[in-house]
Structures are given as structure tokens and as C-alpha cells.
mmCIF file of C-alpha atoms in Angstrom:
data_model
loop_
_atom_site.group_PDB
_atom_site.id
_atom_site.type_symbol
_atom_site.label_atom_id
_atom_site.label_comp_id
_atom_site.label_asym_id
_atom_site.label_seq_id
_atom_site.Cartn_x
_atom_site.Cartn_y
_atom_site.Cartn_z
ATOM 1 C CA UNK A 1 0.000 0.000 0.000
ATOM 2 C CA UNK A 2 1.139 3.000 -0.658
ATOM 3 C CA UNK A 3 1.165 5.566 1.824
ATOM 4 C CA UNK A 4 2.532 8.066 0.732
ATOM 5 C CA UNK A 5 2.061 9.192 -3.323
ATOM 6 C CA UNK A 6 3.303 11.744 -5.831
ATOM 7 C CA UNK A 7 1.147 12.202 -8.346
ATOM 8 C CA UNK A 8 2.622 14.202 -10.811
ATOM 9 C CA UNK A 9 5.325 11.978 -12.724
ATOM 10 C CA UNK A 10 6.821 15.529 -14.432
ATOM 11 C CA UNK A 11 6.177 19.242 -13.663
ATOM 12 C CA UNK A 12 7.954 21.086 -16.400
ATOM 13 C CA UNK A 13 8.636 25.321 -15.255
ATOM 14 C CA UNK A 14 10.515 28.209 -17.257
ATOM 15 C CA UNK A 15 13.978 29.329 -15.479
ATOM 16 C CA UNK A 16 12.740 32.172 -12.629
ATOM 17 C CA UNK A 17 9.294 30.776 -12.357
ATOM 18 C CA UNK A 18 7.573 29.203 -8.971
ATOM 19 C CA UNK A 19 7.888 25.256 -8.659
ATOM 20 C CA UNK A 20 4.881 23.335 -6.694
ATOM 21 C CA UNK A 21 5.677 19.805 -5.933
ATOM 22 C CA UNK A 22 2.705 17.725 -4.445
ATOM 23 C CA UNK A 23 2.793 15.208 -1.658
ATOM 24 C CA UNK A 24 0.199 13.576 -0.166
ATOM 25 C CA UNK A 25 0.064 10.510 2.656
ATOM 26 C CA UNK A 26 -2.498 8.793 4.519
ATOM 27 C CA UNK A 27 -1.426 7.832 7.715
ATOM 28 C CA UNK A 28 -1.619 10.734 10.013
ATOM 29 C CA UNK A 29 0.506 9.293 12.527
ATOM 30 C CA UNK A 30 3.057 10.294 10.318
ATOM 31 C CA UNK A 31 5.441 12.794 12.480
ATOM 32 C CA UNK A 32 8.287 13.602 10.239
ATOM 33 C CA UNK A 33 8.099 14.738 6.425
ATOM 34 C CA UNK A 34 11.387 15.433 3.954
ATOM 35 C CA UNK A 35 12.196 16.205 0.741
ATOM 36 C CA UNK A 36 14.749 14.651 -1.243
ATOM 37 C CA UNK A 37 16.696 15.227 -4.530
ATOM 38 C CA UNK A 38 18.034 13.107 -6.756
ATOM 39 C CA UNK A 39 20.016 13.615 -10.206
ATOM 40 C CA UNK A 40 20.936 10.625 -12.463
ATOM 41 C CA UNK A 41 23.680 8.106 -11.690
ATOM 42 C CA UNK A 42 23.655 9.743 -7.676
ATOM 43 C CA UNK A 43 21.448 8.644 -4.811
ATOM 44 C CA UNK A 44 19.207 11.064 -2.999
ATOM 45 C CA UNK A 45 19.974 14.027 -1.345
ATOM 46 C CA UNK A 46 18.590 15.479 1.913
ATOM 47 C CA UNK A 47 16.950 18.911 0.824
ATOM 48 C CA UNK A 48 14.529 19.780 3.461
ATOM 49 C CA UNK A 49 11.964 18.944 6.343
ATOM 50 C CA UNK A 50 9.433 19.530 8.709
ATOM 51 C CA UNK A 51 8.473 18.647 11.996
ATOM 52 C CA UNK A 52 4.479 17.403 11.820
ATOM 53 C CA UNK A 53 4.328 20.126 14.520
ATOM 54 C CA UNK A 54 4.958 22.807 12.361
ATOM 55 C CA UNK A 55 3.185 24.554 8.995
ATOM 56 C CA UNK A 56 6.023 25.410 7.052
ATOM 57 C CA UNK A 57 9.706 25.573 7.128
ATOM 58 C CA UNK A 58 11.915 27.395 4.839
ATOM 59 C CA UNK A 59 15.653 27.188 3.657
ATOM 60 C CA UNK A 60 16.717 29.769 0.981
ATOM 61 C CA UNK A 61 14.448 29.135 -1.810
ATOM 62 C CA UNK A 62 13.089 25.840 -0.674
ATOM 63 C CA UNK A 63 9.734 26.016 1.817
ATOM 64 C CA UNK A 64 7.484 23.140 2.688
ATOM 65 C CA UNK A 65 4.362 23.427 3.816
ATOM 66 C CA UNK A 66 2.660 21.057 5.523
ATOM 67 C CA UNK A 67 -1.293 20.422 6.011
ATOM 68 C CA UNK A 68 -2.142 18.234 8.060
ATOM 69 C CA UNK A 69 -5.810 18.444 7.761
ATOM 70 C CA UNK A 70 -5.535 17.488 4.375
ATOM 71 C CA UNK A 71 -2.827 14.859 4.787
ATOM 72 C CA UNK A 72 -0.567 16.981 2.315
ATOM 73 C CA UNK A 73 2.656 18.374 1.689
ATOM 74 C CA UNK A 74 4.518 20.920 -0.689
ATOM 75 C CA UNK A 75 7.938 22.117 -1.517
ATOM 76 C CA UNK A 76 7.983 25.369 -3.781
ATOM 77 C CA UNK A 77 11.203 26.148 -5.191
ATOM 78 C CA UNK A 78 11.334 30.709 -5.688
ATOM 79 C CA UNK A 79 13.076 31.489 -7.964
ATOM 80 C CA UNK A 80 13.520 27.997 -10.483
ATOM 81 C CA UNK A 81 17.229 27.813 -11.975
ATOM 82 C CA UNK A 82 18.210 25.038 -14.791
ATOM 83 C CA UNK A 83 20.233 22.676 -11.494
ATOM 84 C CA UNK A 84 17.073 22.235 -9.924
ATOM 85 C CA UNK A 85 16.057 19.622 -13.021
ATOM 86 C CA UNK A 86 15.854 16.644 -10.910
ATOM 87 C CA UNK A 87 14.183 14.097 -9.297
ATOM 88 C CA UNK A 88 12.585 15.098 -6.207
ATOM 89 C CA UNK A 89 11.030 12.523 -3.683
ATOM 90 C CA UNK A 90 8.763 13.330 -0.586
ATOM 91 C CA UNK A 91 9.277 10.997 2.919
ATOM 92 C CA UNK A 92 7.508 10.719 5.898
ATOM 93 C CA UNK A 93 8.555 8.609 8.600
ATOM 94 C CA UNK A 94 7.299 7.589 12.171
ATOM 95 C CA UNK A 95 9.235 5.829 14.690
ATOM 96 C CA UNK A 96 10.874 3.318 12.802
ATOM 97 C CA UNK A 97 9.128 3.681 9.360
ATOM 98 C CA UNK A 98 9.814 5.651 6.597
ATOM 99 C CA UNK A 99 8.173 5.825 3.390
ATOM 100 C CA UNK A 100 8.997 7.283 0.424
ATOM 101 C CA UNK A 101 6.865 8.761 -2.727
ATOM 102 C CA UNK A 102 7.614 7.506 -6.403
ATOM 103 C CA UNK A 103 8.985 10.970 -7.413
ATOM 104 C CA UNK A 104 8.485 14.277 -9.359
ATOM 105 C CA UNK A 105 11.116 14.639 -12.156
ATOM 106 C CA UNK A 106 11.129 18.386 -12.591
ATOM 107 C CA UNK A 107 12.520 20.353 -15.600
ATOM 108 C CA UNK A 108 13.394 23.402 -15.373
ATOM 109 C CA UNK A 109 13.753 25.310 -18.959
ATOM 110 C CA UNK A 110 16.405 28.584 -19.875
ATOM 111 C CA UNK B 1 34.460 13.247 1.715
ATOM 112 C CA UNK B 2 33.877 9.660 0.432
ATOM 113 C CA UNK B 3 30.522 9.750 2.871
ATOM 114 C CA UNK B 4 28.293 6.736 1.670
ATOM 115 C CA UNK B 5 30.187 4.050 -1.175
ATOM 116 C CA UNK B 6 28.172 1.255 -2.458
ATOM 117 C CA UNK B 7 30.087 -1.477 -5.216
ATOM 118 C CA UNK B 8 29.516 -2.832 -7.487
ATOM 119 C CA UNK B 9 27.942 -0.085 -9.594
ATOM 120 C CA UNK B 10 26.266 -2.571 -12.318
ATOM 121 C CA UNK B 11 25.733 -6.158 -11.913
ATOM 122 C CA UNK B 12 24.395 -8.561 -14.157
ATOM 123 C CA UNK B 13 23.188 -12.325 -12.370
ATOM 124 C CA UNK B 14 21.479 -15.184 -13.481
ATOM 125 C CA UNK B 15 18.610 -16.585 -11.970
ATOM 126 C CA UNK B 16 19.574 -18.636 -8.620
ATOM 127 C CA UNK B 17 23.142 -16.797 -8.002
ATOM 128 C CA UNK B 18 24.176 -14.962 -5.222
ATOM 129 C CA UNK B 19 26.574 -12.112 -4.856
ATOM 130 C CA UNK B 20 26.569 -9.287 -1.869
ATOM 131 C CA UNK B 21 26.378 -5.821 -2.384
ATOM 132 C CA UNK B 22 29.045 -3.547 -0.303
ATOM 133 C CA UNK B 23 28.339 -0.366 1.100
ATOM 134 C CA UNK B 24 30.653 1.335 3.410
ATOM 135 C CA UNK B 25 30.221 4.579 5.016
ATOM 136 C CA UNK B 26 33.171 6.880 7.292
ATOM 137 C CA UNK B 27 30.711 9.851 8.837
ATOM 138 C CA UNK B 28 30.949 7.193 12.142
ATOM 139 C CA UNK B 29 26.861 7.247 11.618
ATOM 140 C CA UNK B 30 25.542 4.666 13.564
ATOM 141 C CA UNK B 31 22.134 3.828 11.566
ATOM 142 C CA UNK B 32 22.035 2.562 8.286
ATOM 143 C CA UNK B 33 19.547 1.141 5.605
ATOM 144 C CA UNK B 34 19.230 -0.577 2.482
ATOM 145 C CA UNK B 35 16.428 0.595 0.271
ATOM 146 C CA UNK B 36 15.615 -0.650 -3.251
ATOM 147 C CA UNK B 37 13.879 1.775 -5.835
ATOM 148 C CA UNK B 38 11.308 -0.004 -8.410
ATOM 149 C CA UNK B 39 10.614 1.830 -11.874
ATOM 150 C CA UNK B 40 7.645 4.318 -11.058
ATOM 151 C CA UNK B 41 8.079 3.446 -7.413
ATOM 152 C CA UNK B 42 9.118 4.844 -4.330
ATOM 153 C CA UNK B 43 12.264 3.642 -2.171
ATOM 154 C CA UNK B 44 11.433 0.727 -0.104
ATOM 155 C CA UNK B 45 13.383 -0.179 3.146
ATOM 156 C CA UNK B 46 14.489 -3.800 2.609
ATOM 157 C CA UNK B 47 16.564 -4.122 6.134
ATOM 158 C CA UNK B 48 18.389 -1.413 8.606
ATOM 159 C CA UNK B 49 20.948 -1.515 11.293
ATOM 160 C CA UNK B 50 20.931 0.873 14.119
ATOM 161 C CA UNK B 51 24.095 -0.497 15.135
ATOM 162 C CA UNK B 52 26.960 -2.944 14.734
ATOM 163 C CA UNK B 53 25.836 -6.231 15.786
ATOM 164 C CA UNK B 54 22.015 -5.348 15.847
ATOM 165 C CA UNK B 55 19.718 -5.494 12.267
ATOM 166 C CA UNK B 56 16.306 -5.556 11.815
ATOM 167 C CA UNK B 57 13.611 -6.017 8.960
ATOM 168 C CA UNK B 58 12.090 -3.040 6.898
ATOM 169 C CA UNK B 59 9.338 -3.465 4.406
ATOM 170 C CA UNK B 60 10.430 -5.758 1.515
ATOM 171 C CA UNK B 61 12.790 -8.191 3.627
ATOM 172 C CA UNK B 62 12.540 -11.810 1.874
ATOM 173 C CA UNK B 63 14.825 -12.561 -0.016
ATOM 174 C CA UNK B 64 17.832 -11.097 1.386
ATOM 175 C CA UNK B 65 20.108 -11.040 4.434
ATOM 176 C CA UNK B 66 22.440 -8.667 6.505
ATOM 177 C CA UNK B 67 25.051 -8.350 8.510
ATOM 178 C CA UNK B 68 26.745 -5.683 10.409
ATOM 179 C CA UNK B 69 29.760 -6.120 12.080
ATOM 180 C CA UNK B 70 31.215 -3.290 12.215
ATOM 181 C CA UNK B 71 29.492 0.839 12.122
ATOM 182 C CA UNK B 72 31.483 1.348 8.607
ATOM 183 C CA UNK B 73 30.097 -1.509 6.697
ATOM 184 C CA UNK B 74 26.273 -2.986 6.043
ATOM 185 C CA UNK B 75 26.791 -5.590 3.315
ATOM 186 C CA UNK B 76 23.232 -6.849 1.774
ATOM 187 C CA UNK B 77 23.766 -10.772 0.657
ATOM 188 C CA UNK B 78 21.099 -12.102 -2.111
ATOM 189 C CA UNK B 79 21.072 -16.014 -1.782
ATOM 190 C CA UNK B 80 19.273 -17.078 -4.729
ATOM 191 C CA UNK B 81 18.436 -14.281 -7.127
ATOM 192 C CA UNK B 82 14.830 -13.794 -8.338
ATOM 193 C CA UNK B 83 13.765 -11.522 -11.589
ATOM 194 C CA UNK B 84 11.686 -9.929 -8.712
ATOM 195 C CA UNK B 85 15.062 -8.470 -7.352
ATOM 196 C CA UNK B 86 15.940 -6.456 -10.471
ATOM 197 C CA UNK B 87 15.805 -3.409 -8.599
ATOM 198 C CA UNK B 88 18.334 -0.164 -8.225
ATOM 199 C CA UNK B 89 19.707 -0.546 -4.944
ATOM 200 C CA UNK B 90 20.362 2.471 -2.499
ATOM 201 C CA UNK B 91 22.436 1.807 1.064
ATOM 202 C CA UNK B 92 21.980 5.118 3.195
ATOM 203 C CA UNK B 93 23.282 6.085 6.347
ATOM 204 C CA UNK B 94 22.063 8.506 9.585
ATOM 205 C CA UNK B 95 22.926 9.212 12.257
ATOM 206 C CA UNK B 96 20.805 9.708 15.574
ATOM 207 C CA UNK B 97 20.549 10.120 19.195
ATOM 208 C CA UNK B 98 17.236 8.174 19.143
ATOM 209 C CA UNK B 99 16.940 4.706 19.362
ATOM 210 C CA UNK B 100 13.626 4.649 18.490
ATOM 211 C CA UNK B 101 13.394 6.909 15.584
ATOM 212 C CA UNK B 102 14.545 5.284 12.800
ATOM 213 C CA UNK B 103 15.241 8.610 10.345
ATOM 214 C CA UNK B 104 13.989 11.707 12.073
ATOM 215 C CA UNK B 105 17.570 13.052 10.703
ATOM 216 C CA UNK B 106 18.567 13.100 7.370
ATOM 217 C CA UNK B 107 19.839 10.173 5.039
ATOM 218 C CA UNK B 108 22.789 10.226 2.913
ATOM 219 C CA UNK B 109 22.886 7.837 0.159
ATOM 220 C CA UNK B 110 24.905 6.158 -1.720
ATOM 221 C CA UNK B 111 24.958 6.744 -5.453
ATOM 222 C CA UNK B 112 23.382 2.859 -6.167
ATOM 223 C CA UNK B 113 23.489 -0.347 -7.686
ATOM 224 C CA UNK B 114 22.005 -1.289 -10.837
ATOM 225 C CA UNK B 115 21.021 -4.987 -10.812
ATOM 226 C CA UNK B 116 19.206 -7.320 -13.297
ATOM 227 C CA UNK B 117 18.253 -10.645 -13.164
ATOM 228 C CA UNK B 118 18.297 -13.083 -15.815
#
């Protein structure tokens, strides 16, 4: 089962544009959420988190926001540059479980 | 910083071979995983070690075993290899003050291993 899912495969943005990347899960027990990155031929990268007691957390031009009524999370990416084309995976983990999405490849065009 | 290595990079194996996958890491972390990445698919946790001498089973365990003697090293051992075990294979490490958490701190990975059965 998967608890936790990306829908969007691909989100395609011009250079200097906003990025939205979707996460949603469905166990709310869920107490930890993070963002990873990955480019081809490299494993993933830590990029950012939050704390399921928090809203939002920011780190330069990365934010996640977290609703928790909803069961979903976001990471916008202000402004988009060309080394942000990537794969980006959301996480949320509980004690001793972590699950990960399927991914978002984003593109971001000159 | 060599952080997290895994080796081999590539492997080809035919059905009902083993082999072990390496992965190493020198941060002195003292939790580490092995996850394995289907097409379209998230990372699933096949086993983790939250210390050396002490493993236990994630998600997708059958099929494979582990061992961790030391904090550097978490070798995963396939016994007798499956199609179903064509799979990218990630070993991450963390490291954390909380026994019970398993990754309320970040993972760093290790750039993967490409295997196909045959």
C-alpha cells in the first residue's frame, strides 16, 4: 500500500518561475516529512523537512508546507534555476518507518 | 568526503546466483539502511541496522540477508536471485541520538546499484 504518493510523474517550469511539488500521505501518525533530490547516476539528497508540529519551514528558496488536515505536503522552489532539473522525492517517517513517494522529475527550462 | 560508497555499480546475475552488495560509510553514523527503488516506485526499506551487531527487517525483507559487524560496513547478501530483485539498490546512512526513531535526521545515500536478473 502506498502511503505516501506523488502524483505528478513531471512538472515542467521556465527558469525564474515558482515550482509546486505535491505530496500527499495517509497515515496521520506520520510525524516527520522530507524532501529529497536526486540527479541521475547519484542517490538522494537530503533537501529539506518539517516537523508534523509545524506549517512550514523554509531554507533559501526551498519552503514546505505542511497540512495536516488534508494529509498533504509541498515544496515550492522561488526562484527555479536550470540545477534544480531533478528528481525530487517526498518521505515521511514515524518511529521506525519511513516511506517514500515515487517521485516528481522536474525540468526546469532557460 | 567519500561519505556513503556502495560497489559494485552494475551487476548482471542469473537466476539462482548470489553475490553481496558492499556499502561502506566513514561519517561514524551509527544507523544505516538498504532501500531498493522499483521503476515508477518509491524507495522501499528492505533491512536497517541501528548499530553494529544489531539489524532488523524493513518493508520488503525476503529474499535477502544482513550483517553488520562493524558501524562502517552494512553488506546486503542475495542467496538465490529472483527476476523480482531487479531493482536499483540504495544503502543510506544517519545518524541519531534516538533509538527509536529510525530517520527523524537526514539520510545520505549512496549513489546505487544497478542490478538485473536473468
Amino acid at each position: 500500500d502506498q502511503q505516501v504518493k506523488q502524483n505528478s510523474p513531471s512538472l515542467s517550469v521556465q527558469e525564474g518561475r515558482i515550482s509546486i511539488l505535491n505530496c500527499d500521505y495517509t497515515n496521520s501518525m506520520f510525524d516527520y516529512f522530507l524532501w529529497y533530490k536526486k540527479y541521475p547516476a547519484e542517490g538522494p539528497t537530503f533537501l529539506i523537512s518539517i516537523s508534523s508540529i509545524k506549517d512550514k519551514n523554509e531554507d533559501g528558496r526551498f519552503t514546505v508546507f505542511l497540512n495536516k488536515s488534508a494529509k498533504h505536503l509541498s515544496l515550492h522552489i522561488v526562484p527555479s534555476q536550470p540545477g534544480d532539473s531533478a528528481v525530487y522525492f517526498c518521505a515521511a517517517s514515524l518511529i521506525r518507518d519511513m516511506r517514500f513517494g515515487a517521485g516528481t522529475r522536474l525540468t526546469v527550462k532557460p | 568526503n567519500a561519505g556513503v560508497t556502495q560497489t559494485p555499480k552494475f551487476r548482471i546475475l542469473k537466476i539462482g546466483q548470489s553475490m553481496t552488495l558492499q556499502c561502506t560509510q566513514d561519517m561514524n553514523h551509527n544507523y544505516m539502511y538498504w532501500y531498493r527503488q522499483d521503476p515508477g516506485m518509491g524507495l522501499k526499506l528492505i533491512y536497517y541496522s541501528v548499530g553494529a551487531g544489531i539489524t532488523d527487517k524493513g518493508e520488503v525483507p525476503n529474499g535477502y540477508n544482513v550483517s553488520r559487524s562493524t558501524t562502517e560496513d552494512f553488506p546486503l547478501r542475495l542467496e538465490l536471485a529472483a527476476p523480482s530483485q531487479t531493482s536499483v539498490y540504495f544503502c543510506a546512512s544517519s545518524y541519531s541520538l534516538d533509538r527509536l526513531a529510525l530517520a527523524n535526521e537526514k539520510l545520505f545515500f549512496g549513489s546505487g546499484t544497478q542490478l538485473s536478473v536473468l
